[in-house]
Short mmCIF file of C-alpha atoms in Angstrom, two decimals:
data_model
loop_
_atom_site.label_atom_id
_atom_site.label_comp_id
_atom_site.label_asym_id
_atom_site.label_seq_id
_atom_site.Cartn_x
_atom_site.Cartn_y
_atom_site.Cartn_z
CA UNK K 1 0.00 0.00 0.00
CA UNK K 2 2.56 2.41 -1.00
CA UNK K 3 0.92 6.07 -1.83
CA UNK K 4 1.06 7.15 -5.47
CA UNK K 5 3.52 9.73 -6.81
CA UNK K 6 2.71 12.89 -7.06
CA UNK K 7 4.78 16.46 -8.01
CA UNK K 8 5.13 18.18 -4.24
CA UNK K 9 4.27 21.42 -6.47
CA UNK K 10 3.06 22.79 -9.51
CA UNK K 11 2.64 26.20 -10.33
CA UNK K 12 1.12 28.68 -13.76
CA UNK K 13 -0.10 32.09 -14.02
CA UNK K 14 -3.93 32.95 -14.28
CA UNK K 15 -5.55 31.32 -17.98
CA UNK K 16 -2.77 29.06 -18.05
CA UNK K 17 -2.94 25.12 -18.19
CA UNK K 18 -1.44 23.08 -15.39
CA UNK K 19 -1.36 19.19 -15.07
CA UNK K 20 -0.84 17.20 -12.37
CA UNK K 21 0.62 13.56 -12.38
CA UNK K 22 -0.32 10.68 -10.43
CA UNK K 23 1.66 7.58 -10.98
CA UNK K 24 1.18 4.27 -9.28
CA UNK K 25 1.66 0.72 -10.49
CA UNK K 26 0.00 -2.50 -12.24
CA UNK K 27 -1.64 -2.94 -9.29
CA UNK K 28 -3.37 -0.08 -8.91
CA UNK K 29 -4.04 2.69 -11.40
CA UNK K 30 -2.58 0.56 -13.99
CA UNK K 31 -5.25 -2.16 -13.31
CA UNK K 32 -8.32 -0.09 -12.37
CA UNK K 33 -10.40 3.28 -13.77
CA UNK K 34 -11.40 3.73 -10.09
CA UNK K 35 -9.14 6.64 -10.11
CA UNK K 36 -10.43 9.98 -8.52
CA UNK K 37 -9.07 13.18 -7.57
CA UNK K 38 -9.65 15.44 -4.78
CA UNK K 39 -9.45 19.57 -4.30
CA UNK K 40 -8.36 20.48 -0.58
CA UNK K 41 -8.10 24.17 0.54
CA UNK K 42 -6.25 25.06 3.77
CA UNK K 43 -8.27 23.51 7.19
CA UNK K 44 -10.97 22.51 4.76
CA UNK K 45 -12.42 19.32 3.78
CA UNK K 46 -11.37 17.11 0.15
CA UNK K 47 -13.91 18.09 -2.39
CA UNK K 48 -14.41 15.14 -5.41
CA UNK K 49 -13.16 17.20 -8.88
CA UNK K 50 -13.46 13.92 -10.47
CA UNK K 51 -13.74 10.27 -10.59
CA UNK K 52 -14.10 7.30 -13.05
CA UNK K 53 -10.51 8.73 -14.44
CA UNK K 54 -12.55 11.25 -16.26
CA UNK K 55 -15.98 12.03 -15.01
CA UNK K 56 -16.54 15.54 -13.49
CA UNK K 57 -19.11 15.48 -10.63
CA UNK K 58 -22.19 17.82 -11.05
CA UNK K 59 -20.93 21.53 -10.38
CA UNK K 60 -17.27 20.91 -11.07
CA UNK K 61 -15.79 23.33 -13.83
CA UNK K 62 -14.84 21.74 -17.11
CA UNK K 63 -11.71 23.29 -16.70
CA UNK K 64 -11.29 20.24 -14.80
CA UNK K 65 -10.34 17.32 -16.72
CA UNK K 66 -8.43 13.83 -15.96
CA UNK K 67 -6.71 10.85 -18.17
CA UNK K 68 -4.75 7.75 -17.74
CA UNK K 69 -2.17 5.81 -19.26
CA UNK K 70 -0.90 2.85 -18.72
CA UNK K 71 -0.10 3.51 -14.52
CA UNK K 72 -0.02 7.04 -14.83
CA UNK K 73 -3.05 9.39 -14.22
CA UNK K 74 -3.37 13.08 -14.64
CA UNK K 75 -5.52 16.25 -13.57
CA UNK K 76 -5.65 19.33 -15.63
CA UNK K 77 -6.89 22.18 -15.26
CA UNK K 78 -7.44 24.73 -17.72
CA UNK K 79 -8.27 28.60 -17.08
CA UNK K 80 -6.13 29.08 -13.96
CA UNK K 81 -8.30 31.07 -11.68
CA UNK K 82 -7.07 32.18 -8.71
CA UNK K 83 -9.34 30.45 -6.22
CA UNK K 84 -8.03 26.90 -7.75
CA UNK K 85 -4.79 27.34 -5.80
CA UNK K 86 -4.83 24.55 -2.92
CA UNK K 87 -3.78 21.05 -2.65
CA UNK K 88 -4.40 18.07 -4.84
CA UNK K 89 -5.08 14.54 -4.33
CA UNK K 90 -5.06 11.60 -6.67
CA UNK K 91 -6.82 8.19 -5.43
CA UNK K 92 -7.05 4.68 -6.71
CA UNK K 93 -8.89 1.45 -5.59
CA UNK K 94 -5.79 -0.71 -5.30
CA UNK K 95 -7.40 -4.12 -5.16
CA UNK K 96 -8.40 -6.74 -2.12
CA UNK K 97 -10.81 -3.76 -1.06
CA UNK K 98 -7.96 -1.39 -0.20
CA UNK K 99 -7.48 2.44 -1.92
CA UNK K 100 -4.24 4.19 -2.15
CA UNK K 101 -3.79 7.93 -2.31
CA UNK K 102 -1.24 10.47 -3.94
CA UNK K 103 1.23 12.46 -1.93
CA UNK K 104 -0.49 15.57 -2.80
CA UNK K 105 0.23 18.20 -4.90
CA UNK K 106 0.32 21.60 -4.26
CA UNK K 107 -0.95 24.40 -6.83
CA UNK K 108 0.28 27.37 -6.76
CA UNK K 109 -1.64 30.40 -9.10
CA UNK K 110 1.31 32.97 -9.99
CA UNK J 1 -27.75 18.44 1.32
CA UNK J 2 -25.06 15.76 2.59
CA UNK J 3 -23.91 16.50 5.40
CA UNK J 4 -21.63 14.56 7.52
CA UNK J 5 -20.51 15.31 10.74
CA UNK J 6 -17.36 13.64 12.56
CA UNK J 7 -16.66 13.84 16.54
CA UNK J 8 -14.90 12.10 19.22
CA UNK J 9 -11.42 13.08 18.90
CA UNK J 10 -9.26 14.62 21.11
CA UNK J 11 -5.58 14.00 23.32
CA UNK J 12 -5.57 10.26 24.31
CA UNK J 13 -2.08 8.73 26.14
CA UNK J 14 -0.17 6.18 23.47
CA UNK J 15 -1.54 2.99 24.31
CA UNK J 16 -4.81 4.10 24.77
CA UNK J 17 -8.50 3.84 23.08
CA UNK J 18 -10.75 6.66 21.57
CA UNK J 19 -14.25 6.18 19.69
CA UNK J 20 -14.56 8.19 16.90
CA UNK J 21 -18.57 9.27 15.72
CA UNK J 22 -19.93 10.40 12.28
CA UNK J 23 -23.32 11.09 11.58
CA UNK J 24 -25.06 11.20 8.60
CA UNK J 25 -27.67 13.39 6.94
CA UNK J 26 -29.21 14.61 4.18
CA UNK J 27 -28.80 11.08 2.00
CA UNK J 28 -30.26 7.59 2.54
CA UNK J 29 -26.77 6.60 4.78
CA UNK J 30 -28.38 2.61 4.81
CA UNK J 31 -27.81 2.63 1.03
CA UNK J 32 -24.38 3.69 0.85
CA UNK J 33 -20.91 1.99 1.89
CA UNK J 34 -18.58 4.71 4.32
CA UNK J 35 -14.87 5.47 4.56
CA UNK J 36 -12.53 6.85 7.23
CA UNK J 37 -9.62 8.43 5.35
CA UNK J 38 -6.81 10.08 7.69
CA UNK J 39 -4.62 13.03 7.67
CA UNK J 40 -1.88 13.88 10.10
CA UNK J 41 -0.90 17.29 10.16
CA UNK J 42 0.65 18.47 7.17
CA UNK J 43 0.75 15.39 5.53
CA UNK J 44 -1.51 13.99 2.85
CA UNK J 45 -4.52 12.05 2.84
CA UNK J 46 -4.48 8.55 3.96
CA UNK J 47 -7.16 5.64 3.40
CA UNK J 48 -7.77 3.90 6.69
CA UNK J 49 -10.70 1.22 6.29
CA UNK J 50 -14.20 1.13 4.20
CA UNK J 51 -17.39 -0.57 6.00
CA UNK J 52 -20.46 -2.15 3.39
CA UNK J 53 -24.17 -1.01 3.71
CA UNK J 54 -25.48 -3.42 6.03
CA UNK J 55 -21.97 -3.39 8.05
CA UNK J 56 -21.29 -7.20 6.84
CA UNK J 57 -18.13 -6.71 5.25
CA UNK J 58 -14.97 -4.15 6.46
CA UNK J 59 -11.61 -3.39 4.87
CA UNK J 60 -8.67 -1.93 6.59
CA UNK J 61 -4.84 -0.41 5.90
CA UNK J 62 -2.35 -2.53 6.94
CA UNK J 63 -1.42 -0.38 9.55
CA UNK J 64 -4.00 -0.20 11.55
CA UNK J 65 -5.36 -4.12 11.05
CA UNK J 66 -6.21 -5.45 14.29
CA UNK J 67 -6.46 -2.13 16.53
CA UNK J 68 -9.12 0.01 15.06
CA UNK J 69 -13.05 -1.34 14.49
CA UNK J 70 -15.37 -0.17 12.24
CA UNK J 71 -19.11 -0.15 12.31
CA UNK J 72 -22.26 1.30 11.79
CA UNK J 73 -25.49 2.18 13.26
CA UNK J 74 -27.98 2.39 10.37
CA UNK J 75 -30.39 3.23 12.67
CA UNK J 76 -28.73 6.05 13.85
CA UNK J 77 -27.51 7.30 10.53
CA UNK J 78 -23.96 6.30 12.57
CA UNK J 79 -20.54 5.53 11.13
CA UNK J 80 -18.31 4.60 13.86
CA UNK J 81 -14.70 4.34 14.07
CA UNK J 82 -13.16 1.98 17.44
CA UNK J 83 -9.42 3.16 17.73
CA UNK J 84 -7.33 1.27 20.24
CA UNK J 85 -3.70 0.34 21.31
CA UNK J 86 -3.45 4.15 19.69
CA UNK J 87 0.08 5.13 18.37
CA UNK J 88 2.22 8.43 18.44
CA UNK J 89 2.13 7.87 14.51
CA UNK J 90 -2.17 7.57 14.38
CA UNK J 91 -1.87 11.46 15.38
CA UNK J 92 -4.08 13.07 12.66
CA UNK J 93 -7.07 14.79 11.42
CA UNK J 94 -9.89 11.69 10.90
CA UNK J 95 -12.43 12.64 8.19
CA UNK J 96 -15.37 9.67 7.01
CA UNK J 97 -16.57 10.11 3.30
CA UNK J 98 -19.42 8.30 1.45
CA UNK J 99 -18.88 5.80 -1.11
CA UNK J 100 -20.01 6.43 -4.55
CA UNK J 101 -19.01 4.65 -7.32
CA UNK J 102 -16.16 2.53 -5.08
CA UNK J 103 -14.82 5.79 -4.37
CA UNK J 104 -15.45 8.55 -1.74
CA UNK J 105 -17.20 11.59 -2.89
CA UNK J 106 -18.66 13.84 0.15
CA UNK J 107 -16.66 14.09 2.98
CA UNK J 108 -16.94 15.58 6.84
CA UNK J 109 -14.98 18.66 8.28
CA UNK J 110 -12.70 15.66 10.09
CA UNK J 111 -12.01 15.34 13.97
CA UNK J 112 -8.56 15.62 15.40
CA UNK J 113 -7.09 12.87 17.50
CA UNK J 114 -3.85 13.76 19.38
CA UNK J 115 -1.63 10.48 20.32
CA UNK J 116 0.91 11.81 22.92
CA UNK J 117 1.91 11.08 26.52
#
């Protein structure tokens, strides 16, 4: 149950595209599309941005978008407003009913 | 709205047990399986054990197998989390989340357990 790899930071300047890698293994997001990701801001709770590898959640911007390939998954986000800067968090079901997160990434909006 | 609200936590001696509370509203909470995911302080987000519908059938990390419990009160709209032989390293912020699509979606404002002598 190792955590996935994630950048510590990634940073671009307002209307600029930023993406966000998530890499785990065959066992996990190689093997399953049960990958999510997660928006946290400072003392608040995770909010779903999307799951499925690709699905946005009702309300979520479509400047959020998400991929795979092969054990690698990524978030982008399009449009950088200033309000997305906070943490993100990549997630995988890793099999024998477990889940595995990311390290986190932190986004920083110049 | 979903709303799910987490108590319980607080400074317990290493060694010791604590009994961790969410309750559920705003969504049928028999219907849906329930996470506690775990964050110590600064760190990032941890998955620490999933509980089915009816409570029949839990999952936990490895490293916390054998010393924390989960369960559920359906009647209650109740997820509960049993924490024992608590460690210096199970210091963290404990949020539960609802299961949708074998992942978590909403999740609570979290409860803060403190593992030090």
């Amino acid at each position: 149950q190792s955590a996935l790899t994630q950048p510590r930071s990634v940073s671009g300047s307002p209307g600029q595209s930023v993406a966000i890698s998530c890499t785990g293994t065959s066992s996990d997001v190689g093997s399953y599309n049960f990958v999510s990701w997660y928006q946290q801001h400072p003392g608040k709770a995770p909010k779903l941005m999307i799951y499925d590898v690709s699905v946005r959640p009702s309300g979520v911007p479509d400047r959020f978008s998400g991929s795979k390939s092969g054990n690698t998954a990524s978030l982008t986000i399009s449009g950088l407003q200033a309000e997305d800067e906070a943490d993100y968090y990549c997630c995988s079901y890793a099999g024998s009913q477990s889940w595995v997160f990311g390290g986190g990434t932190k986004l920083t909006v110049l | 709205e979903v709303q799910l609200v987490e108590s319980g936590g607080g400074l317990v001696q290493p060694g010791g047990s604590l009994r961790l509370s969410c309750a559920a509203s705003g969504f049928t909470f028999r219907n849906h399986w329930m996470y506690w995911v775990r964050q110590a302080p600064g760190k990032g987000l941890v998955w620490v054990s999933r509980i089915k519908t009816d409570g029949s059938f839990t999952s936990y990390a490895d490293s916390v197998k054998g010393r924390f419990t989960v369960s559920r009160d359906n009647a209650r709209n109740t997820l509960y989390l049993q924490m024992d032989s608590l460690r210096d390293e199970d210091t963290a912020v404990y949020y539960c989340a609802r299961d949708y699509a074998s992942i978590p979606d909403y999740w609570g404002q979290g409860t803060l357990v403190i593992v030090s002598s």
